[in-house]
CSV table of C-alpha atoms in Angstrom, one decimal:
chain,number,residue,atom,x,y,z
A,1,UNK,CA,-15.9,6.0,37.2
A,2,UNK,CA,-18.0,5.5,34.1
A,3,UNK,CA,-21.4,4.2,34.7
A,4,UNK,CA,-23.5,2.5,32.0
A,5,UNK,CA,-25.6,5.7,31.8
A,6,UNK,CA,-22.5,7.7,31.0
A,7,UNK,CA,-21.5,5.3,28.4
A,8,UNK,CA,-24.9,5.6,26.8
A,9,UNK,CA,-24.7,9.4,26.9
A,10,UNK,CA,-21.3,9.2,25.3
A,11,UNK,CA,-22.7,7.0,22.5
A,12,UNK,CA,-25.6,9.4,21.9
A,13,UNK,CA,-23.1,12.3,21.7
A,14,UNK,CA,-21.1,10.4,19.1
A,15,UNK,CA,-24.3,9.8,17.0
A,16,UNK,CA,-25.1,13.4,17.2
A,17,UNK,CA,-21.6,14.4,16.0
A,18,UNK,CA,-21.9,12.0,13.1
A,19,UNK,CA,-25.3,13.4,12.3
A,20,UNK,CA,-24.0,17.0,12.4
A,21,UNK,CA,-21.1,16.1,10.2
A,22,UNK,CA,-23.4,14.4,7.8
A,23,UNK,CA,-25.7,17.4,7.6
A,24,UNK,CA,-22.8,19.7,7.2
A,25,UNK,CA,-21.3,17.7,4.3
A,26,UNK,CA,-24.7,17.4,2.6
A,27,UNK,CA,-25.1,21.2,2.9
A,28,UNK,CA,-21.6,21.8,1.5
A,29,UNK,CA,-22.1,19.3,-1.4
A,30,UNK,CA,-24.7,21.6,-2.9
A,31,UNK,CA,-22.3,24.5,-3.1
A,32,UNK,CA,-19.0,23.7,-4.8
A,33,UNK,CA,-16.7,21.9,-2.3
A,34,UNK,CA,-13.0,22.2,-2.9
A,35,UNK,CA,-11.5,18.7,-3.4
A,36,UNK,CA,-9.4,18.7,-0.3
A,37,UNK,CA,-12.3,19.8,1.9
A,38,UNK,CA,-14.4,17.1,0.3
A,39,UNK,CA,-11.9,14.3,1.1
A,40,UNK,CA,-11.5,15.6,4.6
A,41,UNK,CA,-15.3,15.7,5.2
A,42,UNK,CA,-16.0,12.3,3.7
A,43,UNK,CA,-13.1,10.7,5.7
A,44,UNK,CA,-14.2,12.3,8.9
A,45,UNK,CA,-17.7,11.2,8.3
A,46,UNK,CA,-16.7,7.6,7.5
A,47,UNK,CA,-14.4,7.4,10.5
A,48,UNK,CA,-17.0,8.8,12.8
A,49,UNK,CA,-19.6,6.2,11.6
A,50,UNK,CA,-17.1,3.4,12.2
A,51,UNK,CA,-16.2,4.6,15.6
A,52,UNK,CA,-19.8,4.9,16.7
A,53,UNK,CA,-21.2,1.8,15.1
A,54,UNK,CA,-20.9,-1.3,17.3
A,55,UNK,CA,-22.1,-3.6,14.5
A,56,UNK,CA,-19.3,-2.5,12.2
A,57,UNK,CA,-16.8,-2.8,15.0
A,58,UNK,CA,-18.0,-6.3,15.7
A,59,UNK,CA,-17.2,-7.3,12.2
A,60,UNK,CA,-20.6,-6.9,10.5
A,61,UNK,CA,-19.4,-6.8,6.9
A,62,UNK,CA,-22.9,-6.1,5.4
A,63,UNK,CA,-23.2,-2.9,7.4
A,64,UNK,CA,-19.7,-1.8,6.6
A,65,UNK,CA,-20.5,-2.3,2.9
A,66,UNK,CA,-23.7,-0.4,3.2
A,67,UNK,CA,-21.9,2.5,4.8
A,68,UNK,CA,-19.3,2.6,2.1
A,69,UNK,CA,-21.9,2.4,-0.5
A,70,UNK,CA,-23.8,5.3,0.9
A,71,UNK,CA,-21.0,7.6,2.1
A,72,UNK,CA,-18.0,6.9,0.0
A,73,UNK,CA,-19.0,5.7,-3.5
A,74,UNK,CA,-20.8,8.8,-4.7
A,75,UNK,CA,-17.5,10.5,-4.6
A,76,UNK,CA,-15.7,8.1,-7.0
A,77,UNK,CA,-15.8,8.1,-10.8
A,78,UNK,CA,-15.9,4.3,-11.4
A,79,UNK,CA,-16.4,4.6,-15.1
A,80,UNK,CA,-13.2,6.6,-15.5
A,81,UNK,CA,-11.4,4.3,-13.0
A,82,UNK,CA,-12.4,1.2,-15.1
A,83,UNK,CA,-11.4,2.9,-18.4
A,84,UNK,CA,-8.0,3.8,-17.0
A,85,UNK,CA,-7.4,0.4,-15.5
A,86,UNK,CA,-8.2,-1.2,-18.9
A,87,UNK,CA,-5.9,1.2,-20.8
A,88,UNK,CA,-5.6,0.1,-24.4
A,89,UNK,CA,-8.1,-2.8,-23.9
A,90,UNK,CA,-10.9,-0.3,-23.2
A,91,UNK,CA,-11.2,0.3,-27.0
A,92,UNK,CA,-11.9,-3.4,-27.6
A,93,UNK,CA,-15.1,-3.4,-25.4
A,94,UNK,CA,-18.7,-3.0,-26.3
A,95,UNK,CA,-20.9,-0.7,-24.2
A,96,UNK,CA,-22.6,-3.7,-22.6
A,97,UNK,CA,-19.2,-5.1,-21.7
A,98,UNK,CA,-18.1,-1.7,-20.3
A,99,UNK,CA,-21.2,-1.7,-18.1
A,100,UNK,CA,-20.4,-5.1,-16.7
A,101,UNK,CA,-16.7,-4.2,-16.2
A,102,UNK,CA,-17.6,-1.1,-14.3
A,103,UNK,CA,-20.0,-3.0,-12.0
A,104,UNK,CA,-17.6,-5.8,-11.2
A,105,UNK,CA,-14.6,-3.6,-10.8
A,106,UNK,CA,-16.6,-1.4,-8.4
A,107,UNK,CA,-17.6,-4.4,-6.3
A,108,UNK,CA,-14.0,-5.6,-6.2
A,109,UNK,CA,-12.8,-2.2,-5.0
A,110,UNK,CA,-15.5,-1.8,-2.4
A,111,UNK,CA,-14.7,-5.2,-0.9
A,112,UNK,CA,-11.0,-4.4,-0.8
A,113,UNK,CA,-11.7,-1.0,0.7
A,114,UNK,CA,-13.9,-2.5,3.4
A,115,UNK,CA,-11.1,-4.9,4.2
A,116,UNK,CA,-8.7,-2.1,4.5
A,117,UNK,CA,-11.0,-0.1,6.8
A,118,UNK,CA,-11.5,-3.0,9.1
A,119,UNK,CA,-7.7,-3.2,9.5
A,120,UNK,CA,-7.2,0.5,10.3
A,121,UNK,CA,-9.3,1.3,13.3
A,122,UNK,CA,-7.2,3.6,15.3
A,123,UNK,CA,-5.7,5.7,12.6
A,124,UNK,CA,-5.7,9.5,12.2
A,125,UNK,CA,-5.3,11.3,8.9
A,126,UNK,CA,-3.1,14.3,8.2
A,127,UNK,CA,-3.8,16.5,5.2
A,128,UNK,CA,-1.0,18.1,3.2
A,129,UNK,CA,-1.7,21.6,1.9
A,130,UNK,CA,-3.3,21.5,-1.5
A,131,UNK,CA,-1.6,23.5,-4.3
A,132,UNK,CA,-4.3,24.4,-6.7
A,133,UNK,CA,-5.2,27.2,-9.1
A,134,UNK,CA,-8.9,28.3,-9.2
A,135,UNK,CA,-9.2,27.1,-12.8
A,136,UNK,CA,-7.7,23.6,-12.1
A,137,UNK,CA,-10.0,20.7,-12.9
A,138,UNK,CA,-7.5,17.9,-12.0
A,139,UNK,CA,-5.7,17.8,-8.7
A,140,UNK,CA,-4.0,15.4,-6.3
A,141,UNK,CA,-5.2,15.6,-2.7
A,142,UNK,CA,-2.3,14.2,-0.5
A,143,UNK,CA,-3.0,12.6,2.9
A,144,UNK,CA,-0.9,10.8,5.4
A,145,UNK,CA,-2.5,8.0,7.5
A,146,UNK,CA,-0.9,7.7,10.9
A,147,UNK,CA,-1.3,4.6,13.0
A,148,UNK,CA,0.1,4.1,16.5
A,149,UNK,CA,3.3,2.0,16.3
A,150,UNK,CA,3.4,1.8,12.5
A,151,UNK,CA,4.9,3.7,9.6
A,152,UNK,CA,2.7,6.4,8.3
A,153,UNK,CA,1.2,5.6,4.9
A,154,UNK,CA,0.8,8.2,2.2
A,155,UNK,CA,-2.6,7.9,0.6
A,156,UNK,CA,-3.2,10.3,-2.3
A,157,UNK,CA,-6.4,10.8,-4.3
A,158,UNK,CA,-6.4,11.9,-7.9
A,159,UNK,CA,-9.5,14.0,-8.4
A,160,UNK,CA,-11.2,15.6,-11.4
A,161,UNK,CA,-13.9,18.1,-11.6
A,162,UNK,CA,-17.0,17.4,-13.7
A,163,UNK,CA,-19.6,20.0,-13.7
A,164,UNK,CA,-19.8,21.4,-10.2
A,165,UNK,CA,-18.4,18.4,-8.2
A,166,UNK,CA,-15.1,16.7,-7.7
A,167,UNK,CA,-14.7,13.0,-8.0
A,168,UNK,CA,-11.8,10.7,-7.3
A,169,UNK,CA,-10.5,8.6,-10.2
A,170,UNK,CA,-7.5,7.0,-8.6
A,171,UNK,CA,-6.1,6.2,-5.2
A,172,UNK,CA,-2.4,6.1,-4.7
A,173,UNK,CA,-1.3,4.1,-1.6
A,174,UNK,CA,2.4,4.5,-0.7
A,175,UNK,CA,3.2,5.5,-4.2
A,176,UNK,CA,1.2,2.6,-5.7
A,177,UNK,CA,-1.6,3.7,-8.0
A,178,UNK,CA,-4.5,1.3,-7.7
A,179,UNK,CA,-5.7,1.9,-11.2
A,180,UNK,CA,-2.3,1.5,-12.8
A,181,UNK,CA,-1.7,-1.6,-10.9
A,182,UNK,CA,-4.8,-3.3,-12.3
A,183,UNK,CA,-3.7,-2.4,-15.8
A,184,UNK,CA,-1.2,-5.2,-16.2
A,185,UNK,CA,-3.6,-7.7,-14.8
A,186,UNK,CA,-6.5,-6.6,-17.0
A,187,UNK,CA,-4.4,-6.5,-20.1
A,188,UNK,CA,-3.0,-10.0,-19.4
A,189,UNK,CA,-6.5,-11.3,-19.0
A,190,UNK,CA,-7.8,-9.7,-22.1
A,191,UNK,CA,-4.8,-11.0,-24.1
A,192,UNK,CA,-5.2,-14.5,-22.9
A,193,UNK,CA,-9.0,-14.9,-22.5
A,194,UNK,CA,-10.6,-11.8,-24.2
A,195,UNK,CA,-12.7,-9.1,-22.6
A,196,UNK,CA,-15.4,-11.7,-21.6
A,197,UNK,CA,-12.7,-13.7,-19.9
A,198,UNK,CA,-11.7,-10.7,-17.8
A,199,UNK,CA,-15.4,-10.1,-16.9
A,200,UNK,CA,-15.7,-13.8,-15.9
A,201,UNK,CA,-12.5,-13.6,-13.8
A,202,UNK,CA,-13.8,-10.5,-12.0
A,203,UNK,CA,-17.2,-12.0,-11.4
A,204,UNK,CA,-15.7,-15.2,-10.1
A,205,UNK,CA,-13.4,-13.3,-7.8
A,206,UNK,CA,-16.2,-11.3,-6.4
A,207,UNK,CA,-18.5,-14.2,-5.7
A,208,UNK,CA,-15.6,-16.2,-4.2
A,209,UNK,CA,-15.0,-13.2,-1.8
A,210,UNK,CA,-18.7,-13.0,-1.0
A,211,UNK,CA,-18.9,-16.7,-0.1
A,212,UNK,CA,-15.9,-16.5,2.3
A,213,UNK,CA,-17.9,-14.1,4.4
B,1,UNK,CA,17.6,-22.9,-20.6
B,2,UNK,CA,20.4,-21.6,-22.7
B,3,UNK,CA,18.1,-19.0,-24.0
B,4,UNK,CA,17.1,-17.9,-20.5
B,5,UNK,CA,20.8,-17.5,-19.6
B,6,UNK,CA,21.5,-15.6,-22.7
B,7,UNK,CA,18.4,-13.5,-22.1
B,8,UNK,CA,19.6,-12.9,-18.5
B,9,UNK,CA,23.0,-11.7,-19.7
B,10,UNK,CA,21.5,-9.4,-22.3
B,11,UNK,CA,19.0,-8.1,-19.9
B,12,UNK,CA,21.7,-7.3,-17.3
B,13,UNK,CA,23.6,-5.3,-19.9
B,14,UNK,CA,20.7,-3.5,-21.5
B,15,UNK,CA,18.2,-3.4,-18.7
B,16,UNK,CA,15.5,-5.0,-20.9
B,17,UNK,CA,14.8,-8.1,-22.9
B,18,UNK,CA,12.6,-7.9,-25.9
B,19,UNK,CA,11.7,-11.6,-25.9
B,20,UNK,CA,10.2,-11.5,-22.4
B,21,UNK,CA,6.4,-11.8,-21.9
B,22,UNK,CA,6.4,-8.4,-20.1
B,23,UNK,CA,8.8,-5.6,-20.8
B,24,UNK,CA,10.0,-5.3,-17.2
B,25,UNK,CA,9.9,-9.0,-16.5
B,26,UNK,CA,11.8,-11.1,-19.0
B,27,UNK,CA,12.4,-13.9,-16.5
B,28,UNK,CA,8.7,-14.3,-15.7
B,29,UNK,CA,8.7,-18.1,-16.1
B,30,UNK,CA,11.6,-18.5,-13.6
B,31,UNK,CA,10.2,-15.8,-11.3
B,32,UNK,CA,6.9,-17.5,-11.2
B,33,UNK,CA,8.5,-20.8,-10.1
B,34,UNK,CA,10.4,-19.0,-7.3
B,35,UNK,CA,7.2,-17.1,-6.4
B,36,UNK,CA,5.3,-20.4,-6.0
B,37,UNK,CA,8.1,-21.8,-3.9
B,38,UNK,CA,8.1,-18.6,-1.7
B,39,UNK,CA,4.3,-18.8,-1.3
B,40,UNK,CA,4.4,-22.5,-0.3
B,41,UNK,CA,7.3,-22.1,2.2
B,42,UNK,CA,5.8,-19.0,3.6
B,43,UNK,CA,2.5,-20.7,4.1
B,44,UNK,CA,4.1,-23.7,5.8
B,45,UNK,CA,6.7,-21.9,8.0
B,46,UNK,CA,7.0,-18.1,8.1
B,47,UNK,CA,3.4,-17.1,8.1
B,48,UNK,CA,2.3,-19.4,11.0
B,49,UNK,CA,5.3,-18.2,13.0
B,50,UNK,CA,4.4,-14.6,12.3
B,51,UNK,CA,0.8,-15.2,13.2
B,52,UNK,CA,1.8,-17.0,16.4
B,53,UNK,CA,4.1,-14.1,17.3
B,54,UNK,CA,1.3,-11.6,16.9
B,55,UNK,CA,-1.0,-13.9,19.0
B,56,UNK,CA,1.3,-14.3,22.0
B,57,UNK,CA,3.2,-11.0,22.1
B,58,UNK,CA,1.3,-8.1,23.7
B,59,UNK,CA,1.0,-5.1,21.3
B,60,UNK,CA,3.3,-2.7,23.3
B,61,UNK,CA,6.1,-5.3,23.2
B,62,UNK,CA,5.6,-5.8,19.5
B,63,UNK,CA,5.8,-2.0,19.0
B,64,UNK,CA,9.0,-1.9,21.0
B,65,UNK,CA,10.5,-4.7,19.0
B,66,UNK,CA,9.5,-3.0,15.8
B,67,UNK,CA,10.9,0.3,17.0
B,68,UNK,CA,14.2,-1.4,17.9
B,69,UNK,CA,14.7,-2.8,14.4
B,70,UNK,CA,13.4,0.4,12.8
B,71,UNK,CA,16.2,2.3,14.7
B,72,UNK,CA,18.8,0.0,13.2
B,73,UNK,CA,17.2,0.5,9.8
B,74,UNK,CA,17.5,4.3,10.3
B,75,UNK,CA,21.3,3.8,10.4
B,76,UNK,CA,21.1,2.3,7.0
B,77,UNK,CA,18.9,5.2,5.9
B,78,UNK,CA,21.5,7.7,7.3
B,79,UNK,CA,24.3,6.1,5.3
B,80,UNK,CA,22.2,6.2,2.1
B,81,UNK,CA,21.2,9.8,2.7
B,82,UNK,CA,24.8,10.7,2.7
B,83,UNK,CA,25.6,8.7,-0.4
B,84,UNK,CA,22.8,10.5,-2.2
B,85,UNK,CA,24.0,13.9,-1.0
B,86,UNK,CA,20.7,14.6,0.9
B,87,UNK,CA,22.0,16.7,3.7
B,88,UNK,CA,18.8,17.6,5.4
B,89,UNK,CA,17.5,14.0,5.3
B,90,UNK,CA,20.9,12.8,6.7
B,91,UNK,CA,20.7,15.3,9.6
B,92,UNK,CA,17.1,14.1,10.2
B,93,UNK,CA,17.9,10.4,10.3
B,94,UNK,CA,21.0,11.1,12.4
B,95,UNK,CA,19.0,12.9,15.0
B,96,UNK,CA,16.5,10.0,14.9
B,97,UNK,CA,19.1,7.4,15.7
B,98,UNK,CA,20.7,9.7,18.3
B,99,UNK,CA,17.5,10.4,20.1
B,100,UNK,CA,16.0,6.9,19.9
B,101,UNK,CA,19.2,5.2,20.9
B,102,UNK,CA,19.6,7.3,24.0
B,103,UNK,CA,16.4,8.7,25.4
B,104,UNK,CA,14.5,6.0,23.5
B,105,UNK,CA,16.2,3.2,25.5
B,106,UNK,CA,18.3,1.7,22.7
B,107,UNK,CA,15.6,2.2,20.2
B,108,UNK,CA,12.7,0.5,22.0
B,109,UNK,CA,10.8,3.8,22.0
B,110,UNK,CA,10.4,5.8,18.8
B,111,UNK,CA,10.4,9.2,20.5
B,112,UNK,CA,11.8,10.8,17.3
B,113,UNK,CA,8.6,10.1,15.4
B,114,UNK,CA,6.5,11.3,18.4
B,115,UNK,CA,8.5,14.5,18.1
B,116,UNK,CA,7.6,14.8,14.5
B,117,UNK,CA,11.0,13.7,13.0
B,118,UNK,CA,9.9,11.5,10.2
B,119,UNK,CA,11.8,8.4,9.1
B,120,UNK,CA,13.9,8.8,6.0
B,121,UNK,CA,13.5,5.3,4.6
B,122,UNK,CA,16.5,5.2,2.2
B,123,UNK,CA,18.3,2.1,1.1
B,124,UNK,CA,21.1,1.3,-1.4
B,125,UNK,CA,18.7,0.3,-4.1
B,126,UNK,CA,17.2,3.8,-3.9
B,127,UNK,CA,20.7,5.2,-3.8
B,128,UNK,CA,21.6,3.4,-7.1
B,129,UNK,CA,18.3,4.7,-8.5
B,130,UNK,CA,19.2,8.3,-7.4
B,131,UNK,CA,22.5,7.9,-9.2
B,132,UNK,CA,20.6,7.2,-12.4
B,133,UNK,CA,20.5,3.4,-12.5
B,134,UNK,CA,17.3,1.9,-13.8
B,135,UNK,CA,15.6,-1.0,-11.9
B,136,UNK,CA,16.6,-3.6,-14.5
B,137,UNK,CA,14.5,-6.8,-14.9
B,138,UNK,CA,12.1,-7.8,-12.2
B,139,UNK,CA,13.4,-10.6,-10.0
B,140,UNK,CA,11.7,-12.8,-7.4
B,141,UNK,CA,14.3,-13.8,-4.9
B,142,UNK,CA,14.0,-17.0,-2.9
B,143,UNK,CA,12.6,-16.2,0.6
B,144,UNK,CA,13.1,-12.4,0.1
B,145,UNK,CA,10.3,-12.0,-2.5
B,146,UNK,CA,9.9,-9.2,-5.1
B,147,UNK,CA,13.0,-7.4,-6.2
B,148,UNK,CA,14.9,-6.4,-9.3
B,149,UNK,CA,18.5,-6.4,-10.3
B,150,UNK,CA,19.2,-3.0,-8.9
B,151,UNK,CA,17.5,-3.6,-5.5
B,152,UNK,CA,19.0,-7.1,-5.3
B,153,UNK,CA,22.5,-5.4,-5.3
B,154,UNK,CA,21.2,-2.9,-2.8
B,155,UNK,CA,20.1,-5.7,-0.5
B,156,UNK,CA,23.5,-7.1,-0.4
B,157,UNK,CA,25.2,-3.8,0.2
B,158,UNK,CA,22.7,-2.7,3.0
B,159,UNK,CA,23.3,-6.0,4.8
B,160,UNK,CA,26.9,-4.9,5.3
B,161,UNK,CA,25.8,-1.7,6.9
B,162,UNK,CA,22.9,-3.0,9.0
B,163,UNK,CA,24.2,-2.9,12.6
B,164,UNK,CA,23.2,-6.5,13.6
B,165,UNK,CA,26.2,-7.8,11.7
B,166,UNK,CA,28.4,-6.3,14.4
B,167,UNK,CA,27.2,-8.6,17.1
B,168,UNK,CA,30.1,-10.9,17.8
B,169,UNK,CA,28.4,-13.9,19.4
B,170,UNK,CA,26.9,-16.1,16.7
B,171,UNK,CA,23.9,-17.4,18.6
B,172,UNK,CA,22.9,-13.9,19.7
B,173,UNK,CA,23.3,-12.6,16.2
B,174,UNK,CA,21.2,-15.5,14.9
B,175,UNK,CA,18.4,-15.0,17.4
B,176,UNK,CA,18.4,-11.2,16.7
B,177,UNK,CA,18.2,-11.9,12.9
B,178,UNK,CA,15.4,-14.4,13.5
B,179,UNK,CA,13.4,-11.9,15.5
B,180,UNK,CA,14.0,-9.3,12.9
B,181,UNK,CA,12.6,-11.6,10.2
B,182,UNK,CA,9.5,-12.6,12.2
B,183,UNK,CA,8.9,-8.9,13.0
B,184,UNK,CA,9.2,-8.0,9.3
B,185,UNK,CA,6.9,-10.8,8.3
B,186,UNK,CA,4.3,-9.9,11.0
B,187,UNK,CA,4.3,-6.3,9.6
B,188,UNK,CA,3.2,-7.6,6.3
B,189,UNK,CA,0.2,-9.6,7.6
B,190,UNK,CA,-2.5,-6.8,7.1
B,191,UNK,CA,-1.2,-5.7,3.7
B,192,UNK,CA,-1.1,-9.4,2.5
B,193,UNK,CA,-4.8,-9.9,3.5
B,194,UNK,CA,-5.7,-6.8,1.6
B,195,UNK,CA,-3.7,-7.9,-1.5
B,196,UNK,CA,-5.5,-11.3,-1.5
B,197,UNK,CA,-8.8,-9.4,-1.6
B,198,UNK,CA,-7.7,-7.1,-4.4
B,199,UNK,CA,-5.7,-9.2,-6.8
B,200,UNK,CA,-6.9,-11.4,-9.6
B,201,UNK,CA,-3.4,-12.8,-10.1
B,202,UNK,CA,-1.2,-12.3,-7.0
B,203,UNK,CA,2.0,-12.5,-9.0
B,204,UNK,CA,1.1,-9.8,-11.4
B,205,UNK,CA,-0.4,-7.6,-8.7
B,206,UNK,CA,2.7,-7.9,-6.5
B,207,UNK,CA,5.0,-7.2,-9.4
B,208,UNK,CA,3.2,-4.0,-10.3
B,209,UNK,CA,2.9,-2.8,-6.7
B,210,UNK,CA,6.6,-3.5,-6.0
B,211,UNK,CA,7.8,-1.7,-9.2
B,212,UNK,CA,5.5,1.3,-8.6
B,213,UNK,CA,6.5,1.5,-4.9
B,214,UNK,CA,10.2,1.5,-5.6
B,215,UNK,CA,9.9,4.0,-8.4
B,216,UNK,CA,8.0,6.3,-6.0
B,217,UNK,CA,10.6,5.8,-3.2
B,218,UNK,CA,13.6,6.5,-5.6
B,219,UNK,CA,11.9,9.9,-6.4
B,220,UNK,CA,11.0,10.5,-2.7
B,221,UNK,CA,7.3,10.2,-3.3
B,222,UNK,CA,7.2,12.4,-6.5
B,223,UNK,CA,7.8,10.1,-9.5
B,224,UNK,CA,7.6,11.5,-13.0
B,225,UNK,CA,4.0,11.0,-14.3
B,226,UNK,CA,3.6,8.1,-16.7
B,227,UNK,CA,1.2,8.1,-19.6
B,228,UNK,CA,-2.1,6.3,-19.4
B,229,UNK,CA,-1.4,3.7,-22.0
């Protein structure tokens, strides 16, 4: 029989675990963390926060976004992601446009990711062994997301090393590269409406999503 | 119109059509019309049915139904494993069907997955790809959605193998097919929501995702790397 007191103790324990994982990952981040360990730590941390946070479970979008902003985003190279998604069109942009593109694309990806996380509450993640030479600066970390009663989904992270840390520059879901998938859309927009047209489309999309909440 | 027909013929022969707006999608104008039709009919009929199904059916029952049709799909995978000469995968999918059909109560339980025997997920479109056939032009099929010339052929061939066709009674076969479609549509609900959040233009987004996904499946998750341009 679980009394309310026991439930509270259980919650406190969860917070402690989250706290410990957080401390551990912060400590590791200072030394050089191998890319697969980094993905594992961050995923464990994010999952633990979601499982422990009643507000996020209750559908509090703002908290979820804050959590993603704090825990996840530092590990992504949005500049590179945007440049890759733009492909050839990147050369047509001014530095000011580039900055706007990165900001808007980042917002779009965060919103999408938050939506995905809200869908997958009971999942567990399996990690495939990483084949990597010590001198490598570009690797793919392969994971498999398992959900009860559904097909496992392969989610891979393309990661590159800059300086002492690894950052993801693409996410490949079930064989679909997110960055490549945006390239067609972005190039179409730039062809039809120019770079500013694309920026406007992204901004409109982001504010429309924000209003729906 | 004549030009479209000619383009279609040329594209079928060469697998490409230079006059098209996108190199892999020479029939984009036609595809977009069918896409809009699919969107409208889905919104009016299939999606509400799928949502209602999720609403009224308890999760364990939905899992069992999904497992049941997954088990039949594994038969299709097994046949395609053989056609591609993938012996280990064929043995894998065969033991899945054998285990799930017997101890798994006619496929209602997916004990093979629980035992760590992963689903092969092969189909005839992939078999043609493994035999060296390119995807051909992108096609949006009425009701079925994204496809291409190769996978369209695959769809027809797989339908001959899929075990539901062997049910003799027409009403029973039709109900089973209806349930299969509702289950398949319900499975797409989460991904669809995600796509609406992610896409600037749903048509383009879906086309890219479909093509990449199929390319990956043909190469069993390890497609040759493409350039960044």
